[in-house]
PDB file of C-alpha atoms in Angstrom:
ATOM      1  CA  UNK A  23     -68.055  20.694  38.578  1.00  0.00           C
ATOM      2  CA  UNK A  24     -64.525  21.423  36.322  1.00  0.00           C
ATOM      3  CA  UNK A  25     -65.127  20.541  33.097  1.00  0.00           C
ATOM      4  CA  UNK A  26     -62.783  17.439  31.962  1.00  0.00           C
ATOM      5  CA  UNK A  27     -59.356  18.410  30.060  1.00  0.00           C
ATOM      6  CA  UNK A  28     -58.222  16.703  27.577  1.00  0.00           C
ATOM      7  CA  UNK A  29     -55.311  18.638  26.673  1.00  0.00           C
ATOM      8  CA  UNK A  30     -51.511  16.877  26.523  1.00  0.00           C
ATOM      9  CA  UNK A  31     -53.279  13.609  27.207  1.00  0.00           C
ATOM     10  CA  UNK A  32     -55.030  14.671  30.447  1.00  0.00           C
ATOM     11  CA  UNK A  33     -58.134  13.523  31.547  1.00  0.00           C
ATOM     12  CA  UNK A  34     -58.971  16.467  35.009  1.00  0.00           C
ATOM     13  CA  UNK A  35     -56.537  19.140  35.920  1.00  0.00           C
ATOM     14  CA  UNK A  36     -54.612  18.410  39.629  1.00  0.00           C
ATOM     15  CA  UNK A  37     -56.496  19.725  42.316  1.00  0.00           C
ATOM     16  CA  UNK A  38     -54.999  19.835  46.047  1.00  0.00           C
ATOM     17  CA  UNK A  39     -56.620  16.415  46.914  1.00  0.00           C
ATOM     18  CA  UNK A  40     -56.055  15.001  43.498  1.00  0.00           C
ATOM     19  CA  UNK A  41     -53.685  14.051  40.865  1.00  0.00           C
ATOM     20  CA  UNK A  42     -54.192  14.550  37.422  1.00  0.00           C
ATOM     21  CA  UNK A  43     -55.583  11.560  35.669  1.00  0.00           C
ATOM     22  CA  UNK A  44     -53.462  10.873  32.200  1.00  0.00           C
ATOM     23  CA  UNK A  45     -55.305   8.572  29.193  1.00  0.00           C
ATOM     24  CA  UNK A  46     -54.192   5.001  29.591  1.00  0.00           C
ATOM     25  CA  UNK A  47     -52.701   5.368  26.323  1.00  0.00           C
ATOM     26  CA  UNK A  48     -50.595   8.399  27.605  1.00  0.00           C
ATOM     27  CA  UNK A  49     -49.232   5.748  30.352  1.00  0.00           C
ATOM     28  CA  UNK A  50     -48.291   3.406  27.903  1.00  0.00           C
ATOM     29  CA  UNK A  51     -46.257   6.093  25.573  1.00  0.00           C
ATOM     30  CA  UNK A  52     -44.782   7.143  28.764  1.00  0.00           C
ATOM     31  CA  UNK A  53     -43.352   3.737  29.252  1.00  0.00           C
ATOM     32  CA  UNK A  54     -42.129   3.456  25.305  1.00  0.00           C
ATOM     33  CA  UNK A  55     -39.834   7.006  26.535  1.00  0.00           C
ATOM     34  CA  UNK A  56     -38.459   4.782  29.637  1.00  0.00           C
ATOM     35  CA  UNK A  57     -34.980   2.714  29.357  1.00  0.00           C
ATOM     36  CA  UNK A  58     -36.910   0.165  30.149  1.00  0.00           C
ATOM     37  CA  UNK A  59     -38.663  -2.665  27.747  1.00  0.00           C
ATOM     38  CA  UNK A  60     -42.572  -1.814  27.770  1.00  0.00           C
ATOM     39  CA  UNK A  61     -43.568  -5.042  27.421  1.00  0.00           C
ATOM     40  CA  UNK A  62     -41.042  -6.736  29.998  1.00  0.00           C
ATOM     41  CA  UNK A  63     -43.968  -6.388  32.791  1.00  0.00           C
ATOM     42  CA  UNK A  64     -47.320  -6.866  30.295  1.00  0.00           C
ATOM     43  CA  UNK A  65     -46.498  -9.183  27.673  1.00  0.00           C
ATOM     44  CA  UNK A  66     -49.399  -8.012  25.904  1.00  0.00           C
ATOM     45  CA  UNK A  67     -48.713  -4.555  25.893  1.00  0.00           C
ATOM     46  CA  UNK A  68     -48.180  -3.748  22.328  1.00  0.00           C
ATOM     47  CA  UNK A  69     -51.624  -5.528  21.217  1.00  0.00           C
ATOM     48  CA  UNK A  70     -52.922  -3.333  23.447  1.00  0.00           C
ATOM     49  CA  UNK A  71     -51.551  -0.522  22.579  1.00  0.00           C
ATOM     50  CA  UNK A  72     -52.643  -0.408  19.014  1.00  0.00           C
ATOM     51  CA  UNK A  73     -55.962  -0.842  20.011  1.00  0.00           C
ATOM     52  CA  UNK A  74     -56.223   2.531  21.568  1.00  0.00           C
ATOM     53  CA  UNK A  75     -56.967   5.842  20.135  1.00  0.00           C
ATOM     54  CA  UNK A  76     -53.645   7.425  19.136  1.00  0.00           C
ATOM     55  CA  UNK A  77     -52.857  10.892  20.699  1.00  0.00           C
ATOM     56  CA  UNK A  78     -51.053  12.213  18.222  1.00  0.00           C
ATOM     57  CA  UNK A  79     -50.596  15.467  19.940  1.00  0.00           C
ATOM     58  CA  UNK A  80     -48.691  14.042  23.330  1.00  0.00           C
ATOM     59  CA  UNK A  81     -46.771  11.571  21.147  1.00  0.00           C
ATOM     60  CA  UNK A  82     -45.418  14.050  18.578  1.00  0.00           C
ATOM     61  CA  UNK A  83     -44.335  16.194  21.345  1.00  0.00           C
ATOM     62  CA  UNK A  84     -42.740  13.404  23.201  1.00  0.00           C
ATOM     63  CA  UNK A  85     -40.614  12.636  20.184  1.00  0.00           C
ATOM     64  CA  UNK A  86     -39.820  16.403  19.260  1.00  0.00           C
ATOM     65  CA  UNK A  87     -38.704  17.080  23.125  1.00  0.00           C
ATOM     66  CA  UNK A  88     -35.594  14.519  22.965  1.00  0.00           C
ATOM     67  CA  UNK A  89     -32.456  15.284  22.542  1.00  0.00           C
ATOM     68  CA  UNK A  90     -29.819  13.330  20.420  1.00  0.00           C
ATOM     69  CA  UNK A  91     -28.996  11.722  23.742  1.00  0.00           C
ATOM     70  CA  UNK A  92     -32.062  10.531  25.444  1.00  0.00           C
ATOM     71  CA  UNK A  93     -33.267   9.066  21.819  1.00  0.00           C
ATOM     72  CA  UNK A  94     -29.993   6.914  22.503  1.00  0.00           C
ATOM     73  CA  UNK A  95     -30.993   6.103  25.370  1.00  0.00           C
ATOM     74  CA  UNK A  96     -34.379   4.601  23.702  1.00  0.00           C
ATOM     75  CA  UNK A  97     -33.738   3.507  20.685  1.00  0.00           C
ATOM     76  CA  UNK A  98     -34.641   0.505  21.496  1.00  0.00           C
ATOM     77  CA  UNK A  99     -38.250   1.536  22.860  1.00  0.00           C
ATOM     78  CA  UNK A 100     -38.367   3.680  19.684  1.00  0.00           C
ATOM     79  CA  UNK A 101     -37.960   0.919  17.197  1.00  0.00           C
ATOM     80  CA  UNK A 102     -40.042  -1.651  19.133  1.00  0.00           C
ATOM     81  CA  UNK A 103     -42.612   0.862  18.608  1.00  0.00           C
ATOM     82  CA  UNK A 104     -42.150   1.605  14.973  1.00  0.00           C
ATOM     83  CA  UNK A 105     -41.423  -2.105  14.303  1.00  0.00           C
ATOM     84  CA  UNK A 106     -44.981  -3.262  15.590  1.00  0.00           C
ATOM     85  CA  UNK A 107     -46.637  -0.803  14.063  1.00  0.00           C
ATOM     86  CA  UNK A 108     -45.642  -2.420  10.674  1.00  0.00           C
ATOM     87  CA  UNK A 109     -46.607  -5.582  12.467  1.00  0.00           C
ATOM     88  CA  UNK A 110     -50.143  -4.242  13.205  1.00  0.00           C
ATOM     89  CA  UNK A 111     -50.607  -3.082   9.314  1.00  0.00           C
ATOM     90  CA  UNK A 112     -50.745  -6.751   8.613  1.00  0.00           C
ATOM     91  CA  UNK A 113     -53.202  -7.411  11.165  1.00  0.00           C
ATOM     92  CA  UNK A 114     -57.077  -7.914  10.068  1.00  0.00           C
ATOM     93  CA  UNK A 115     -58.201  -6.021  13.122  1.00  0.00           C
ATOM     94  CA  UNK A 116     -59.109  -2.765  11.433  1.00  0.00           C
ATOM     95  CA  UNK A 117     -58.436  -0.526  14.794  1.00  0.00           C
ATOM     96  CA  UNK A 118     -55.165  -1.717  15.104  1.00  0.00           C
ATOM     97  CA  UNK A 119     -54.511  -1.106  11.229  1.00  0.00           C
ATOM     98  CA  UNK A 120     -55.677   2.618  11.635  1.00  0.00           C
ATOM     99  CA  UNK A 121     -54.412   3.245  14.819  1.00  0.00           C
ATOM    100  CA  UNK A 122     -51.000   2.078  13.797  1.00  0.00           C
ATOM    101  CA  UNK A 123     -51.394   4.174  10.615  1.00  0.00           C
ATOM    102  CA  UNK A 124     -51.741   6.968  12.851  1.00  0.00           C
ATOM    103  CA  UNK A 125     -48.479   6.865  14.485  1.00  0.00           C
ATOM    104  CA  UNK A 126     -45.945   9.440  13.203  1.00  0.00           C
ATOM    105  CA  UNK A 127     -42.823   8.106  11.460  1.00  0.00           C
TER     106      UNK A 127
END
């Protein structure tokens, strides 16, 4: 059996009959890098968010890949994500506090 990856926020490489599985978290910065408002279809989805283990690797190299444009293009996303991180420092949940810690600014 193939051992797991974890590598770039990949849980098993793609196979022919399969596609790679990604870390929930992974899903949810993909959203963030979307046009579209994360939390528009889950309401809940920056609570949740900061209560998952931060891949710092995937989301640095998110960030460093844009261009001047696509940050533009979500800014929005961007500071929704760096606003509720300063949000979740205030929490008393201490996962949230450290995860949010975590995230590079």
């Amino acid at each position: 059996m193939a051992q797991t990856e974890k590598k770039g926020g990949l849980l098993r490489k793609s196979s022919a009959s399969k596609k790679p599985l990604k870390e929930k978290v992974v899903l949810m910065y993909d959203e963030i890098f979307t046009t579209e408002d994360p939390s528009k279809c889950n309401p809940r989805f920056w609570e949740e968010l900061f209560l998952m283990k931060v891949n710092l690797e995937y989301l640095e190299g998110k960030l460093e890949a844009l261009d001047g444009e696509e940050l533009m293009k979500i800014k929005d996303n961007i500071n929704c994500l760096f606003q509720h991180c300063i949000q979740a420092l205030s929490e008393e949940h201490p996962i949230r506090v450290v995860n949010a810690l975590q995230v590079p600014c």
